[in-house]
PDB file of C-alpha atoms in Angstrom:
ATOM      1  CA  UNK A   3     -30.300  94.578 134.198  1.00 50.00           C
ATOM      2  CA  UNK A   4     -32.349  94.162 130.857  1.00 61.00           C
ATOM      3  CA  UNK A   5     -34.612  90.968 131.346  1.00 77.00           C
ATOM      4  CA  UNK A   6     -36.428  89.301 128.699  1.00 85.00           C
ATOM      5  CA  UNK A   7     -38.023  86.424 127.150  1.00 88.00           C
ATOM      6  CA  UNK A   8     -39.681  85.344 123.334  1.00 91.00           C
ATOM      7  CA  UNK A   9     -43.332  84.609 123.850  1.00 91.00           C
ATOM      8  CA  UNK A  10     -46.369  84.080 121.330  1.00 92.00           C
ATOM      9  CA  UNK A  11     -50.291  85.153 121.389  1.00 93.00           C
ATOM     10  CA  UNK A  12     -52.577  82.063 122.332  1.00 94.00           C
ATOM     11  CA  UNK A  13     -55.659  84.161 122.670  1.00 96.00           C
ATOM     12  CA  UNK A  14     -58.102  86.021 124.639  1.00 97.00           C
ATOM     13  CA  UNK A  15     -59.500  85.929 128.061  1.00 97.00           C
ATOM     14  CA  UNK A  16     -61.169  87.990 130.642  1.00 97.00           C
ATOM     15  CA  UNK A  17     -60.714  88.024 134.449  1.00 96.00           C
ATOM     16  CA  UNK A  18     -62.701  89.833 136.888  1.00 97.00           C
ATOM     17  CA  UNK A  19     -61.436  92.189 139.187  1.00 95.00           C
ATOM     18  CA  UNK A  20     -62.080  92.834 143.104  1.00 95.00           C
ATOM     19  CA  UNK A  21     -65.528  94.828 142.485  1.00 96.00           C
ATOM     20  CA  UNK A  22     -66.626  92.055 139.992  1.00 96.00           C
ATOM     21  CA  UNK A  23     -65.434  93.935 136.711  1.00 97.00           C
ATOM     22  CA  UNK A  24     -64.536  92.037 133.700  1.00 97.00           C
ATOM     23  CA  UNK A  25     -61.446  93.248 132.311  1.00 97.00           C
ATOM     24  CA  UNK A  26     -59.938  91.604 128.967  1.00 97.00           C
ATOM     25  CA  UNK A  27     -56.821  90.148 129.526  1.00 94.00           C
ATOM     26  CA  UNK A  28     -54.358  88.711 126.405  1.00 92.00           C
ATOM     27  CA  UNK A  29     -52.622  85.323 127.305  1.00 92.00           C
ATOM     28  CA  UNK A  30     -49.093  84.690 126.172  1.00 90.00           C
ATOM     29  CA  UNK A  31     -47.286  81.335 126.088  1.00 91.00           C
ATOM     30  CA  UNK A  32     -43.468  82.850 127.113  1.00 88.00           C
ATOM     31  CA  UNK A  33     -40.716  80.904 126.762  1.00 80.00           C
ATOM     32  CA  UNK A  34     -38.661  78.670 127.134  1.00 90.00           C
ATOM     33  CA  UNK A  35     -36.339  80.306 125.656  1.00 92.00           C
ATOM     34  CA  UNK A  36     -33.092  78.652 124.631  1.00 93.00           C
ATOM     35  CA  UNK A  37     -29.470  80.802 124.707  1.00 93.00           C
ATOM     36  CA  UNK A  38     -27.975  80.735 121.274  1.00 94.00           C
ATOM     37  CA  UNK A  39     -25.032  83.345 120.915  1.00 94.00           C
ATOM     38  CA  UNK A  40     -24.049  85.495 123.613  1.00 93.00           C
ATOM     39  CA  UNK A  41     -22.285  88.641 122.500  1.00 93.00           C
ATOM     40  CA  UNK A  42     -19.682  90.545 124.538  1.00 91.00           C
ATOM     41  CA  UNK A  43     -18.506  94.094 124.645  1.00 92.00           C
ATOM     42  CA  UNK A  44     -14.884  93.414 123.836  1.00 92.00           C
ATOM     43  CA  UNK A  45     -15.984  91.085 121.338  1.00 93.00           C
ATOM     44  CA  UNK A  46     -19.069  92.822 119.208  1.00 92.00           C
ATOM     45  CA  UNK A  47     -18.965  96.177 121.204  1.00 93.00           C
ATOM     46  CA  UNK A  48     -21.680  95.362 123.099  1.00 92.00           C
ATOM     47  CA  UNK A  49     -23.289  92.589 125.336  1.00 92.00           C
ATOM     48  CA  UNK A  50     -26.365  90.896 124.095  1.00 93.00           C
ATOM     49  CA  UNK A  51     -27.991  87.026 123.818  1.00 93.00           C
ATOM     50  CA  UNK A  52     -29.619  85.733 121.145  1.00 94.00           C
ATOM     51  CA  UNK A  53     -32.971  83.760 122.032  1.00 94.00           C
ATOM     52  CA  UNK A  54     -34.631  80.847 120.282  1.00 93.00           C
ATOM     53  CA  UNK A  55     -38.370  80.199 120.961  1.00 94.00           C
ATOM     54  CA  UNK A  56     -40.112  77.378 119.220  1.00 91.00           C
ATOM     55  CA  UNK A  57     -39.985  74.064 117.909  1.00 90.00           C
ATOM     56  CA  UNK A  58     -39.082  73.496 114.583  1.00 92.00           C
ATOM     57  CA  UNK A  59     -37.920  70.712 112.014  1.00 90.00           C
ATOM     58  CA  UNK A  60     -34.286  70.906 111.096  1.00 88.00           C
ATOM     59  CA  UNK A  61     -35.314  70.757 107.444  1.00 91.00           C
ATOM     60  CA  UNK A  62     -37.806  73.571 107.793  1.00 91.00           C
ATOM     61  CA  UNK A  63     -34.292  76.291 108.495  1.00 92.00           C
ATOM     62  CA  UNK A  64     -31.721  76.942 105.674  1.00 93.00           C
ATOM     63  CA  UNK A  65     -27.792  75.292 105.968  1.00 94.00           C
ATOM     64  CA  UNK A  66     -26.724  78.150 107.327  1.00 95.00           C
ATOM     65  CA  UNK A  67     -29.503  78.916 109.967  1.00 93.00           C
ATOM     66  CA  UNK A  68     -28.756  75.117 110.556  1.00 93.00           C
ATOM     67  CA  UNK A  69     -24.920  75.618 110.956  1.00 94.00           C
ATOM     68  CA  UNK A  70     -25.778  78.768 113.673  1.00 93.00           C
ATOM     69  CA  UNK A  71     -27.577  76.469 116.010  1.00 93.00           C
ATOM     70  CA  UNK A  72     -25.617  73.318 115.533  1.00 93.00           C
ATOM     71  CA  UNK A  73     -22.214  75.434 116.513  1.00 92.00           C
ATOM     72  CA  UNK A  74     -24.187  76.106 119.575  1.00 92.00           C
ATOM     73  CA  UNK A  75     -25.503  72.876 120.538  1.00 92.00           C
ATOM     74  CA  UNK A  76     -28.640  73.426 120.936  1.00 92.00           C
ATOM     75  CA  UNK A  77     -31.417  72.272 118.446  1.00 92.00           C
ATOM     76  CA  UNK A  78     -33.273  74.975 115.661  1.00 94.00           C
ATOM     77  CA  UNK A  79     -36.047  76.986 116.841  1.00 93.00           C
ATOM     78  CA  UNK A  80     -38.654  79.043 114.934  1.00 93.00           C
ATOM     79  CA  UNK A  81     -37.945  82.819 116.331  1.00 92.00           C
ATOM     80  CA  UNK A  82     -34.228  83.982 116.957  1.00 92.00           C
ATOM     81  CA  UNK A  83     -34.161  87.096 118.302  1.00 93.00           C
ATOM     82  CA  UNK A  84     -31.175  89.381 120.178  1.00 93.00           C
ATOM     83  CA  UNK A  85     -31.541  90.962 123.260  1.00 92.00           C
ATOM     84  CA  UNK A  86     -29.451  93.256 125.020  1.00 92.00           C
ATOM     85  CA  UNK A  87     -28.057  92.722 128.605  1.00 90.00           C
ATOM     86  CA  UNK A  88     -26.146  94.529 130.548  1.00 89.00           C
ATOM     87  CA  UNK A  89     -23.474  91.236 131.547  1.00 85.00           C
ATOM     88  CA  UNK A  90     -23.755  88.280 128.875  1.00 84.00           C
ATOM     89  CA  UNK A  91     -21.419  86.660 131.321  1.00 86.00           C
ATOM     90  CA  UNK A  92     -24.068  85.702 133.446  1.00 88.00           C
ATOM     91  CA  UNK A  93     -25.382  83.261 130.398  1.00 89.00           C
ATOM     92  CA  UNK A  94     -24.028  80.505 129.120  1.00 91.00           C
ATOM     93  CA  UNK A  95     -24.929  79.169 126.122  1.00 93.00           C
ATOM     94  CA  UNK A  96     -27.404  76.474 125.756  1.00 91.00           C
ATOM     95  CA  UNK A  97     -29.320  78.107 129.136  1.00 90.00           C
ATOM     96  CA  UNK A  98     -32.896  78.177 129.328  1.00 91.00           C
ATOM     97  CA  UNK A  99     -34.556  81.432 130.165  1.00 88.00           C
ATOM     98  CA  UNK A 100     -38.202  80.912 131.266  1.00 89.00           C
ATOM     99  CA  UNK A 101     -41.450  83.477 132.642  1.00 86.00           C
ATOM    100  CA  UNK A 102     -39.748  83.151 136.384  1.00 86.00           C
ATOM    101  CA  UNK A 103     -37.094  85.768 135.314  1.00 85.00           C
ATOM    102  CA  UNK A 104     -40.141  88.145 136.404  1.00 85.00           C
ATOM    103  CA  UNK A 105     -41.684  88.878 139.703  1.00 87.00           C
ATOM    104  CA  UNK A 106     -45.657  88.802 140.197  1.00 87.00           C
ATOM    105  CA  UNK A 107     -47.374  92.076 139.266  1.00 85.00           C
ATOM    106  CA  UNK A 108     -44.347  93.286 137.580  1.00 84.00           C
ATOM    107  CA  UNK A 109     -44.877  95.466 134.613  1.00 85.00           C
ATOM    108  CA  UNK A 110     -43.253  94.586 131.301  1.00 83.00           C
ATOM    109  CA  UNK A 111     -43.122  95.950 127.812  1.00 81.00           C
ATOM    110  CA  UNK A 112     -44.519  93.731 125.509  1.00 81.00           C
ATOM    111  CA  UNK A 113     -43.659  94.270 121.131  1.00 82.00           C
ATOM    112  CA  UNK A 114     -45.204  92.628 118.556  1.00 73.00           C
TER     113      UNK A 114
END
């Protein structure tokens, strides 16, 4: 199953390794993210959830951007982004997806 979470940049940090190494390391405040839309195959042709990450003020989004997350119930956030699954079923709207979704030492892909 496709996993995945919004996250933004907060900076730059090192951490040493076992034979005292300093190796730079980027640190990301990810999620919470907040389900917004889930899309279905039978519905759109394919299943995928749509993701807000960050606070914003409701008069800082257009009427329409407004409208999207009122319909949904949940309040407006600063990044809405779609990500496909392979069950949207397993969401409901309104959920809140957060950095457990991943194990420890996991690899991930990370786009920016």
């Amino acid at each position: 199953m496709a996993r995945g979470i919004l996250g933004r940049k907060v900076g730059m940090t090192r951490i040493f390794d076992e034979n005292g190494n300093a190796v730079p390391v980027t640190a990301i405040e990810a999620g919470p993210c907040v389900v917004v839309q889930k899309k279905s195959r039978e519905k759109d042709g394919y299943d995928a959830i749509q993701l807000g990450f960050g606070t914003v003020s409701e008069h800082a989004v257009t009427k329409p951007v407004r409208g999207h997350f009122k319909g949904a119930g949940v309040s407006p956030a600063k990044y809405l982004r779609e990500i496909r699954v392979d069950d949207a079923a397993k969401y409901g709207v309104g959920d809140s997806l957060k950095a457990d979704i991943f194990h420890e030492g996991e690899f991930v892909d990370v786009t920016g």
